[in-house]
């Protein structure tokens, strides 16, 4: 009976104040027997790629209003391995539907091997000739979030003016490209010169700017959108949300996707001008991708087509090894990632 | 040729800070010849009832983001008579579609007689046996605002939990009653004991409270909605909006109808928790009644039916005489009105 050493990442305690730091995390090791009873339905997966997402910080807090909203946002218990979306390979299977060496995608953990008891948390993966990491990012919840947030929440029309914040992030870079493919005018913002260049030169955004170089975000947006904003895809909240709302046209729509400014600093809460919201008939709509599985096949078919024809670029930022997970995660809060942040845990 | 003295209300200058006060207004008198050229399309109306609405304060400011949003929000020029919705009687008509003594409803002014050059700003009124003032309030934009905001923006389902602020106001008291008639659980808030009693005893709200007696609005709403709020009809903005959002259920909807807290105090801006908005998939939607004329006949037919069967009560607060307009308007910002505030300018 093979026994492996399984390394996993935990938080030492809840992280309630400020951005996460290395000392908040701990890498633990356990011995794992690679054996399951037949027909137990239990599967052991060797994890290949795991997703690193900012929203996990809310799960690491003692209290957060997100905890009760949806199962995937449930609080994380210090000392225990941390659930995360990912791709892996079946090592041993007590489930008749999965065999050794099957590739799977679903709810794994920030660890090298994951024991899965609830079979519905995994799906067999057909890589369709794409890198396995794509199934964590663009074909995973980042892609569906971008697609559903743009098309279902904002219902863009060709020619409309679209603004995307964190536009080089896992979701943002896809939103901008989907909107461009529809024929919208798209401007993104990001936090470095390199990212701004990438948006304009590689991803085909009509324009982009570095928000750190702007003293007044309202004026900056007025400059980039002299005719106003129709759609704001909000990944950050805070001051940028206020600035976008004050520049919106009548019947503008805000897809509230993420609030990274506010996750680690309660004082950065946005105070949007509600007079604008009322008179310009602005819609601000929070959303989560699991509610939009009804359009999953439409999303996949469009995205596969765009990728196959080179019409969309998938930005990935991959670190190596379970020990790199804390710094990969921490980096999200300092804008270190370009595109989807993923950690590769083992060779395919 | 009859000449009358026409008294009208103006602002002396823009009102940019704080609540309006008597000294901001002035009553002027002009002589008006009651004569129009035939086929000039010009009509002179003797005004009977005019609407007194909080949103007018935004038109009185030098700058407000509302000014460009919709024609009805255009800035008011100091010294000129102030447009307002109302009911009147045709005195002389140069328009073949209207005759002397016809009752009309539409865009009049805070004055005793109004000369109307754009015929499409008036409609001939069939009072249908209801008081003429009803055509300023419940059958006017207050009624359509309540109906469209509740049904079109919030799409309530029987049994859902509905919270209404300024629940004794022109719009709020109707929203609560419409929601009750659908079978929702409805709680309203208001600013006096008398209003709270009215909501519970006369209007059939399930519960009501005086927000001035609550030290912590979040805790108050938690007490009144132990199972959370599904719909918040927001007439006030500010701290109440924050409190409502923090108590909302998944897929909650906020109809952003008015922001009276913020109209006269920029520092009372709401800082809604966007983490709640995202995770609970809350929709905050600004709206204005003119966008919802497509459901006008449905609204009228339902409301006529409810009124005829005594299922809905129409609260009105009527002052007399053009000289009472400034205090009627000022009173809105101190919660003096109970129901729709109207000024009666002449005997019918």
XYZ file of C-alpha atoms in Angstrom:
696
model
C 0.000 0.000 0.000
C 1.590 3.225 -1.177
C 1.956 5.996 1.360
C 2.712 9.548 0.232
C 3.536 12.697 2.042
C 0.798 15.293 1.397
C 1.696 18.930 1.947
C -1.139 21.385 2.433
C -1.626 25.059 3.202
C -3.569 26.336 6.166
C -4.167 29.607 7.906
C -2.827 29.796 11.454
C -5.780 31.887 12.554
C -8.464 34.088 11.023
C -7.204 37.009 8.964
C -9.336 39.968 9.916
C -7.182 42.981 9.349
C -5.312 44.236 6.345
C -3.841 42.277 3.485
C -2.738 38.686 4.134
C 0.972 38.107 4.838
C 3.321 35.105 4.804
C 3.148 34.695 8.573
C -0.608 34.118 8.389
C -0.015 30.815 6.609
C 1.585 27.555 7.440
C 2.500 24.567 5.351
C 1.688 21.249 6.967
C 2.524 17.695 6.030
C 0.504 14.569 6.587
C 0.966 10.972 5.521
C -1.678 9.720 3.179
C -2.338 6.092 2.339
C -3.237 5.884 -1.343
C -5.969 3.359 -0.832
C -9.757 3.486 -0.771
C -12.391 0.843 -0.280
C -14.029 -0.225 -3.508
C -17.553 1.159 -3.914
C -16.860 3.642 -1.113
C -17.259 6.402 -3.735
C -14.117 7.946 -2.298
C -11.531 9.179 -4.781
C -7.977 10.355 -4.167
C -6.770 12.990 -6.599
C -3.226 14.136 -7.224
C -3.645 17.871 -7.691
C -2.024 19.404 -10.761
C -3.285 23.010 -10.821
C -5.221 24.996 -8.214
C -6.911 28.342 -8.520
C -5.795 31.313 -6.416
C -8.633 33.793 -5.948
C -9.006 37.021 -3.954
C -12.442 36.069 -2.594
C -10.762 33.443 -0.372
C -9.726 36.261 1.961
C -13.369 36.660 2.982
C -13.494 32.983 3.913
C -10.452 33.554 6.135
C -12.214 36.169 8.283
C -13.886 35.372 11.604
C -17.039 37.127 10.457
C -18.041 38.166 6.968
C -21.506 38.675 5.588
C -20.464 36.486 2.660
C -20.189 33.337 4.794
C -23.875 32.499 4.762
C -24.587 33.630 1.216
C -23.409 30.569 -0.678
C -21.729 27.300 0.227
C -18.553 28.148 -1.673
C -18.071 31.162 0.603
C -18.247 29.191 3.853
C -15.664 30.180 6.471
C -12.293 28.430 6.506
C -11.265 26.702 9.720
C -7.690 27.556 10.762
C -5.480 24.502 10.625
C -7.524 22.742 7.939
C -6.691 22.495 4.252
C -8.359 25.174 2.122
C -10.819 24.295 -0.615
C -10.093 25.623 -4.073
C -11.067 24.939 -7.656
C -8.539 22.936 -9.601
C -7.535 20.176 -11.985
C -6.028 16.870 -10.931
C -5.525 13.259 -11.823
C -7.222 10.320 -10.122
C -4.717 8.198 -8.189
C -7.100 5.661 -6.696
C -10.850 5.450 -7.073
C -13.575 3.792 -5.063
C -16.096 5.329 -7.408
C -17.258 3.320 -10.420
C -17.563 6.480 -12.514
C -13.898 7.442 -12.217
C -10.767 5.439 -12.952
C -7.109 5.783 -12.062
C -5.421 8.389 -14.280
C -8.675 10.115 -15.200
C -8.259 13.864 -15.350
C -10.777 15.650 -13.153
C -11.817 19.252 -12.505
C -13.710 20.622 -9.529
C -13.395 21.405 -5.866
C -9.960 20.362 -4.679
C -7.813 21.954 -1.999
C -4.605 23.929 -1.600
C -2.635 20.698 -1.171
C -0.855 18.024 -3.158
C -3.434 15.256 -2.836
C -7.113 15.615 -2.091
C -9.450 12.946 -0.787
C -12.903 13.512 -2.240
C -15.936 11.949 -0.641
C -18.694 13.875 -2.399
C -18.495 12.704 -6.002
C -20.587 15.593 -7.308
C -17.745 17.951 -6.475
C -15.665 16.575 -9.361
C -16.175 16.150 -13.079
C -14.143 14.052 -15.493
C -12.176 16.459 -17.637
C -11.848 16.399 -21.383
C -8.948 18.793 -21.978
C -9.983 19.227 -25.640
C -6.386 19.906 -26.601
C -6.029 22.955 -24.371
C -3.542 23.328 -21.525
C -4.914 21.845 -18.310
C -4.510 25.223 -16.595
C -7.127 26.672 -18.967
C -9.676 24.470 -17.236
C -8.899 26.205 -13.949
C -9.137 29.696 -15.434
C -10.810 30.580 -18.687
C -12.972 27.428 -18.774
C -13.508 27.610 -15.021
C -15.306 30.130 -12.893
C -13.179 33.089 -14.062
C -14.377 32.583 -17.615
C -18.006 32.000 -16.714
C -17.908 34.986 -14.357
C -16.628 37.236 -17.138
C -19.107 35.923 -19.685
C -22.200 35.862 -17.454
C -21.387 39.189 -15.805
C -21.003 40.901 -19.132
C -23.778 39.278 -21.145
C -26.381 38.329 -18.530
C -25.983 41.192 -16.072
C -24.997 44.061 -18.393
C -26.610 43.004 -21.680
C -24.188 45.029 -23.818
C -25.147 46.432 -27.201
C -22.664 46.915 -30.025
C -21.114 50.368 -29.794
C -21.695 50.810 -26.079
C -18.885 52.138 -23.898
C -17.505 49.596 -21.450
C -15.140 50.216 -18.559
C -13.345 47.342 -16.804
C -11.341 47.670 -13.583
C -8.598 45.186 -12.647
C -8.593 44.708 -16.404
C -5.504 42.498 -16.353
C -7.019 40.245 -13.723
C -8.388 36.743 -14.139
C -11.872 37.994 -15.005
C -11.201 41.515 -16.287
C -8.973 40.569 -19.215
C -11.681 38.250 -20.529
C -14.527 40.752 -20.015
C -12.721 43.355 -22.112
C -12.061 40.910 -24.913
C -15.637 39.592 -24.990
C -16.900 43.170 -25.114
C -14.495 44.055 -27.942
C -15.625 40.998 -29.908
C -19.207 42.243 -29.640
C -18.174 45.651 -30.988
C -18.117 47.734 -27.819
C -15.661 50.527 -27.035
C -13.569 49.185 -24.157
C -11.239 50.908 -21.713
C -9.513 49.095 -18.882
C -7.521 50.188 -15.892
C -4.691 48.401 -14.159
C -1.893 49.201 -11.724
C 1.319 49.014 -13.781
C 2.705 50.362 -17.039
C 3.353 46.802 -18.206
C -0.286 45.815 -17.712
C -1.547 48.919 -19.473
C 0.652 48.121 -22.470
C -0.584 44.537 -22.496
C -4.219 45.665 -22.534
C -3.703 48.004 -25.447
C -1.179 46.048 -27.463
C -2.024 42.409 -26.950
C -5.641 42.281 -25.782
C -7.011 44.893 -28.171
C -8.587 47.234 -25.607
C -9.369 50.597 -27.199
C -7.569 52.313 -24.376
C -6.178 51.636 -20.903
C -4.694 53.594 -18.044
C -2.736 53.147 -14.837
C -5.051 54.198 -12.026
C -2.060 54.793 -9.742
C -0.995 57.663 -11.975
C -4.370 59.407 -11.766
C -4.868 61.957 -8.993
C -8.609 62.181 -9.642
C -10.359 59.073 -10.873
C -13.565 60.934 -11.787
C -11.637 63.258 -14.062
C -9.641 60.366 -15.496
C -12.810 58.538 -16.475
C -14.259 61.728 -17.924
C -11.174 61.921 -20.129
C -11.395 58.296 -21.263
C -15.160 58.405 -21.697
C -16.101 61.867 -22.967
C -19.494 60.416 -23.975
C -20.012 58.583 -20.682
C -19.875 54.967 -19.583
C -22.688 52.556 -20.415
C -21.298 49.503 -18.653
C -18.905 49.220 -15.735
C -17.571 45.786 -14.885
C -16.467 46.305 -11.297
C -13.769 44.075 -9.836
C -12.553 46.501 -7.199
C -15.258 48.634 -5.527
C -14.096 51.664 -3.527
C -13.207 54.938 -5.131
C -13.224 53.493 -8.644
C -16.869 52.458 -8.267
C -17.755 55.982 -7.160
C -15.897 57.483 -10.102
C -17.520 55.126 -12.600
C -21.037 55.845 -11.314
C -20.470 59.569 -11.575
C -19.537 59.100 -15.245
C -22.360 56.800 -16.266
C -24.937 57.448 -18.923
C -28.656 56.999 -18.486
C -29.536 53.328 -18.083
C -25.935 52.440 -17.214
C -25.234 49.029 -15.738
C -22.676 47.993 -13.139
C -21.785 44.310 -12.815
C -20.570 44.063 -9.217
C -18.175 41.154 -9.492
C -15.586 41.779 -6.820
C -14.568 44.325 -4.212
C -10.850 43.723 -3.803
C -10.262 47.283 -2.466
C -12.644 46.610 0.388
C -11.799 42.990 1.229
C -8.799 44.028 3.271
C -9.730 47.602 4.145
C -13.162 48.371 5.447
C -12.476 52.090 5.213
C -12.214 51.980 1.457
C -15.954 51.412 1.097
C -17.532 53.188 -1.842
C -20.026 55.989 -1.306
C -21.652 55.987 -4.731
C -23.754 59.028 -5.511
C -27.288 57.700 -5.224
C -28.644 60.834 -6.926
C -26.781 59.639 -10.023
C -28.152 56.143 -9.552
C -31.744 57.374 -9.386
C -31.713 60.029 -12.101
C -29.544 58.139 -14.553
C -31.517 54.948 -13.811
C -28.326 53.027 -13.081
C -28.446 49.361 -12.184
C -25.834 47.950 -9.783
C -26.089 44.189 -9.736
C -24.080 41.765 -7.628
C -23.657 38.315 -9.135
C -21.813 35.026 -8.758
C -21.033 32.590 -11.529
C -22.710 29.492 -9.988
C -26.089 31.164 -10.615
C -25.377 31.222 -14.328
C -24.761 27.593 -15.185
C -27.800 27.828 -17.448
C -25.588 29.573 -20.002
C -22.551 27.359 -19.457
C -22.800 25.613 -22.816
C -23.262 28.900 -24.673
C -20.255 30.313 -22.816
C -18.119 27.251 -23.602
C -19.057 27.134 -27.233
C -18.344 30.852 -27.790
C -15.090 30.717 -25.830
C -13.801 27.577 -27.561
C -14.543 29.179 -30.889
C -12.753 32.422 -29.975
C -9.726 30.553 -28.626
C -9.507 28.219 -31.613
C -9.588 31.174 -33.973
C -7.069 33.177 -31.966
C -9.629 35.869 -31.280
C -9.147 35.799 -27.533
C -5.982 35.661 -25.435
C -5.876 33.843 -22.178
C -3.522 35.419 -19.648
C -2.164 33.086 -17.004
C 0.277 33.622 -14.199
C 1.502 30.286 -12.906
C 3.680 29.629 -9.853
C 5.144 26.264 -8.978
C 4.779 24.077 -5.947
C 2.423 23.935 -2.996
C 4.867 26.080 -1.003
C 4.273 28.962 -3.438
C 0.554 29.165 -2.666
C 0.778 31.716 0.193
C 2.884 34.173 -1.812
C 0.726 33.622 -4.901
C -2.349 34.466 -2.854
C -0.763 37.428 -1.078
C 0.415 38.795 -4.423
C -3.199 39.179 -5.581
C -3.666 41.969 -3.044
C -0.636 43.820 -4.357
C -1.464 43.461 -8.040
C 1.445 41.067 -8.683
C -0.518 38.720 -10.941
C -1.053 39.276 -14.630
C -4.129 37.344 -15.631
C -5.369 34.261 -13.871
C -3.249 33.258 -10.878
C -2.716 29.514 -10.712
C -0.345 27.293 -8.793
C 1.013 24.191 -10.499
C 1.429 21.451 -7.948
C 2.815 18.559 -9.978
C 3.865 17.534 -13.464
C 0.990 16.429 -15.677
C -60.403 91.723 -22.166
C -60.094 90.316 -18.694
C -56.855 90.948 -16.858
C -55.999 88.951 -13.759
C -53.258 89.167 -11.200
C -51.151 86.002 -11.301
C -49.106 85.179 -8.223
C -46.182 82.788 -8.645
C -43.387 81.336 -6.547
C -39.737 81.689 -7.432
C -36.396 81.023 -5.832
C -34.319 84.114 -5.155
C -31.117 82.256 -5.964
C -29.870 78.674 -6.212
C -30.254 76.602 -3.065
C -27.023 74.703 -2.676
C -26.639 74.079 1.004
C -28.867 72.480 3.547
C -32.623 72.249 3.599
C -34.614 74.996 1.854
C -35.963 77.824 4.036
C -38.647 80.493 3.673
C -36.121 83.187 2.833
C -35.008 81.233 -0.243
C -38.388 81.882 -1.869
C -40.269 84.880 -3.045
C -43.827 85.359 -4.197
C -44.201 87.570 -7.240
C -47.204 89.032 -8.966
C -47.719 89.741 -12.634
C -50.676 90.940 -14.640
C -51.961 88.434 -17.128
C -54.319 89.188 -19.983
C -56.691 86.254 -20.352
C -56.604 86.250 -24.093
C -54.901 84.107 -26.726
C -54.914 84.223 -30.502
C -57.154 81.589 -32.032
C -55.191 78.716 -33.561
C -52.094 79.851 -31.681
C -52.274 76.540 -29.775
C -51.694 78.567 -26.611
C -53.863 77.722 -23.641
C -54.256 79.577 -20.344
C -55.022 77.361 -17.390
C -56.306 78.372 -13.995
C -54.376 76.080 -11.670
C -56.386 74.143 -9.099
C -53.888 71.737 -7.509
C -50.118 71.518 -7.860
C -47.747 68.804 -6.746
C -45.051 69.483 -4.150
C -42.143 67.073 -4.556
C -38.755 66.721 -2.837
C -36.877 66.193 -6.111
C -37.461 69.864 -6.974
C -34.630 70.727 -4.563
C -32.159 69.227 -7.030
C -33.489 71.506 -9.759
C -32.849 74.452 -7.444
C -29.100 73.738 -7.169
C -26.473 75.444 -9.300
C -25.008 72.074 -10.241
C -26.511 68.644 -9.831
C -25.783 65.518 -11.814
C -29.537 65.112 -12.223
C -29.894 68.199 -14.430
C -28.848 66.518 -17.643
C -30.460 63.146 -16.968
C -34.024 63.932 -17.996
C -35.889 67.027 -19.137
C -38.100 67.097 -16.050
C -34.971 67.524 -13.911
C -33.676 70.587 -15.764
C -32.334 73.360 -13.539
C -34.691 76.083 -12.317
C -33.768 79.664 -13.144
C -34.040 81.960 -10.110
C -36.766 84.534 -10.586
C -38.823 82.384 -12.968
C -41.949 80.424 -12.106
C -41.289 76.788 -11.203
C -42.716 73.938 -13.251
C -44.758 71.336 -11.416
C -47.303 68.674 -12.163
C -50.864 69.690 -11.496
C -54.536 69.883 -12.384
C -56.251 72.990 -13.698
C -59.149 74.345 -15.699
C -58.848 75.934 -19.131
C -59.677 79.630 -19.027
C -59.043 80.508 -22.651
C -57.864 78.268 -25.442
C -56.233 78.902 -28.779
C -55.990 75.158 -29.231
C -58.803 73.392 -31.108
C -58.392 70.306 -28.891
C -59.182 72.114 -25.650
C -62.114 74.296 -24.683
C -62.829 76.791 -21.934
C -63.670 74.983 -18.665
C -62.000 71.727 -19.718
C -60.175 70.118 -16.825
C -56.560 69.378 -17.676
C -53.642 67.567 -16.017
C -49.959 67.931 -16.793
C -47.010 70.249 -16.448
C -48.204 73.465 -14.864
C -46.275 75.770 -12.529
C -46.228 76.909 -8.918
C -48.531 79.800 -9.787
C -52.202 80.673 -10.101
C -52.456 80.752 -13.888
C -50.171 79.044 -16.379
C -49.768 79.872 -20.035
C -49.040 76.667 -21.938
C -47.517 76.820 -25.385
C -46.544 73.148 -25.830
C -49.858 71.340 -26.073
C -48.310 67.937 -25.428
C -47.587 69.010 -21.864
C -51.296 68.825 -20.987
C -53.989 66.187 -21.218
C -57.725 66.647 -20.908
C -58.750 65.153 -17.595
C -61.616 62.797 -16.946
C -61.917 62.873 -13.160
C -63.859 59.585 -13.169
C -65.660 60.624 -10.008
C -62.492 60.938 -7.932
C -61.282 64.106 -6.213
C -59.244 66.231 -8.591
C -56.280 66.056 -6.210
C -56.078 62.290 -6.803
C -55.018 63.090 -10.358
C -52.012 64.966 -8.992
C -51.010 62.176 -6.594
C -52.174 58.601 -6.811
C -53.106 58.820 -10.520
C -50.084 60.995 -11.217
C -46.389 60.282 -11.028
C -46.470 59.285 -7.328
C -48.802 56.413 -8.115
C -46.964 55.286 -11.227
C -43.649 55.563 -9.386
C -44.924 53.314 -6.599
C -46.450 50.788 -8.975
C -43.590 50.631 -11.496
C -40.893 50.654 -8.842
C -42.477 47.793 -6.993
C -43.682 45.631 -9.855
C -41.261 46.409 -12.693
C -38.061 46.968 -10.736
C -38.527 44.592 -7.791
C -40.813 41.939 -9.269
C -42.220 40.875 -5.893
C -43.466 37.370 -5.224
C -46.244 36.590 -2.777
C -44.802 36.011 0.687
C -41.638 38.016 0.124
C -40.499 40.473 2.785
C -40.734 44.114 1.752
C -39.300 47.130 3.534
C -40.400 50.677 2.633
C -38.734 53.839 3.926
C -40.578 57.166 4.092
C -43.545 54.828 4.207
C -46.031 57.613 4.910
C -44.764 59.624 1.956
C -46.464 60.206 -1.362
C -44.940 57.087 -2.913
C -44.159 54.941 0.123
C -47.714 54.623 1.433
C -48.841 53.279 -1.935
C -45.890 50.880 -2.326
C -46.679 49.230 0.985
C -50.341 48.821 0.122
C -49.647 47.385 -3.338
C -47.201 44.920 -1.774
C -49.743 43.899 0.881
C -52.401 43.367 -1.786
C -50.001 40.962 -3.533
C -49.515 39.033 -0.292
C -46.092 40.267 0.802
C -44.994 40.874 4.389
C -44.550 44.640 4.621
C -42.793 46.818 7.176
C -42.492 50.572 6.836
C -40.558 53.229 8.664
C -41.503 56.825 9.276
C -40.471 59.682 11.543
C -43.382 60.158 13.977
C -45.543 58.072 16.280
C -48.637 59.279 14.432
C -47.330 58.049 11.090
C -46.329 54.695 12.527
C -49.846 54.238 13.898
C -51.347 55.199 10.559
C -49.230 52.616 8.732
C -50.238 49.823 11.064
C -53.827 50.752 11.778
C -55.132 52.314 8.605
C -52.869 51.170 5.780
C -52.542 47.555 6.869
C -48.749 47.339 7.041
C -47.685 44.237 8.975
C -45.442 46.389 11.094
C -43.918 49.856 11.222
C -41.381 51.755 13.288
C -40.152 55.242 14.017
C -36.588 55.402 12.747
C -35.854 58.342 15.011
C -36.300 56.086 18.022
C -33.759 53.531 16.771
C -30.142 53.951 17.821
C -28.928 51.321 15.374
C -30.838 50.947 12.130
C -29.115 47.674 11.214
C -30.238 46.095 14.466
C -33.710 47.578 14.086
C -34.130 45.981 10.667
C -32.774 42.694 11.981
C -35.528 42.807 14.598
C -38.284 43.594 12.100
C -36.971 41.146 9.513
C -35.544 38.136 11.363
C -35.680 36.233 8.047
C -34.113 39.044 6.031
C -35.415 41.565 3.514
C -36.194 40.546 -0.061
C -37.208 43.955 -1.375
C -36.265 47.418 -0.195
C -38.132 50.354 -1.683
C -35.737 53.188 -0.958
C -37.048 56.728 -0.731
C -34.301 58.090 1.493
C -30.775 56.741 0.805
C -28.141 57.345 3.483
C -27.831 55.221 6.567
C -31.168 53.468 5.978
C -29.956 52.185 2.612
C -26.820 50.806 4.261
C -28.869 49.120 6.974
C -31.298 47.595 4.486
C -28.510 46.191 2.316
C -26.850 44.586 5.295
C -30.129 42.810 6.082
C -30.974 41.601 2.599
C -31.446 38.037 1.507
C -29.854 36.462 -1.527
C -31.251 37.960 -4.733
C -32.610 40.990 -2.860
C -33.750 43.976 -4.869
C -33.527 47.675 -4.046
C -35.719 50.097 -5.963
C -33.787 53.370 -5.693
C -36.605 55.875 -5.941
C -35.411 58.867 -3.959
C -32.545 60.038 -1.800
C -34.122 62.686 0.408
C -31.420 62.251 3.105
C -28.758 63.205 0.591
C -30.532 65.935 -1.375
C -29.737 68.528 1.263
C -26.730 66.943 2.941
C -23.934 65.562 0.848
C -22.310 64.053 3.916
C -25.179 61.675 4.476
C -24.198 59.606 1.444
C -24.657 55.885 1.875
C -21.676 53.547 1.942
C -23.451 50.282 1.167
C -21.456 47.162 1.849
C -20.518 45.986 -1.631
C -19.423 42.609 -0.251
C -23.088 42.083 0.633
C -24.134 43.279 -2.807
C -21.834 40.803 -4.565
C -22.313 37.712 -2.397
C -26.035 38.132 -1.844
C -26.457 39.031 -5.538
C -28.330 42.210 -4.657
C -29.682 44.459 -7.365
C -29.839 48.228 -6.747
C -31.805 49.870 -9.522
C -32.475 53.565 -9.999
C -35.652 54.368 -11.864
C -37.999 57.200 -12.830
C -41.669 56.866 -13.618
C -41.601 58.435 -17.125
C -39.708 55.342 -18.339
C -42.634 53.152 -17.343
C -45.537 54.601 -19.298
C -45.766 51.238 -21.048
C -47.539 49.916 -17.947
C -49.642 53.028 -17.368
C -52.927 51.393 -18.338
C -52.230 48.330 -16.186
C -51.366 50.632 -13.278
C -54.529 52.712 -13.759
C -56.792 49.743 -14.076
C -55.420 48.039 -10.946
C -55.447 51.258 -8.926
C -58.979 52.237 -9.967
C -60.155 48.804 -9.003
C -58.433 48.926 -5.583
C -59.772 52.405 -4.853
C -63.312 51.550 -5.942
C -63.308 48.522 -3.687
C -61.803 50.352 -0.730
C -58.711 48.164 -0.816
C -56.289 51.033 -0.972
C -56.173 54.292 0.952
C -54.881 57.440 -0.612
C -53.169 59.759 1.868
C -53.154 63.412 0.933
C -51.848 66.463 2.727
C -53.307 69.580 1.150
C -52.389 73.194 1.906
C -54.252 76.185 0.547
C -53.149 79.087 -1.570
C -50.122 79.872 -3.701
C -48.530 81.601 -0.710
C -48.416 78.251 1.131
C -46.190 76.610 -1.496
C -42.809 77.499 0.066
C -43.748 76.159 3.503
C -45.377 73.084 1.944
C -42.157 72.379 0.063
C -39.885 73.102 3.035
C -42.015 70.821 5.202
C -41.124 67.835 2.989
C -37.550 68.017 4.281
C -38.715 67.948 7.887
C -41.223 65.140 7.487
C -44.217 67.417 8.013
C -46.340 65.877 5.262
C -48.460 62.796 5.698
C -48.970 61.293 2.263
C -48.905 63.245 -0.948
C -48.211 66.944 -0.451
C -50.406 69.099 -2.663
C -51.248 72.770 -2.712
C -54.774 73.805 -3.656
C -54.675 77.079 -5.544
C -58.319 77.798 -6.279
C -61.831 76.463 -5.799
C -62.827 73.879 -8.356
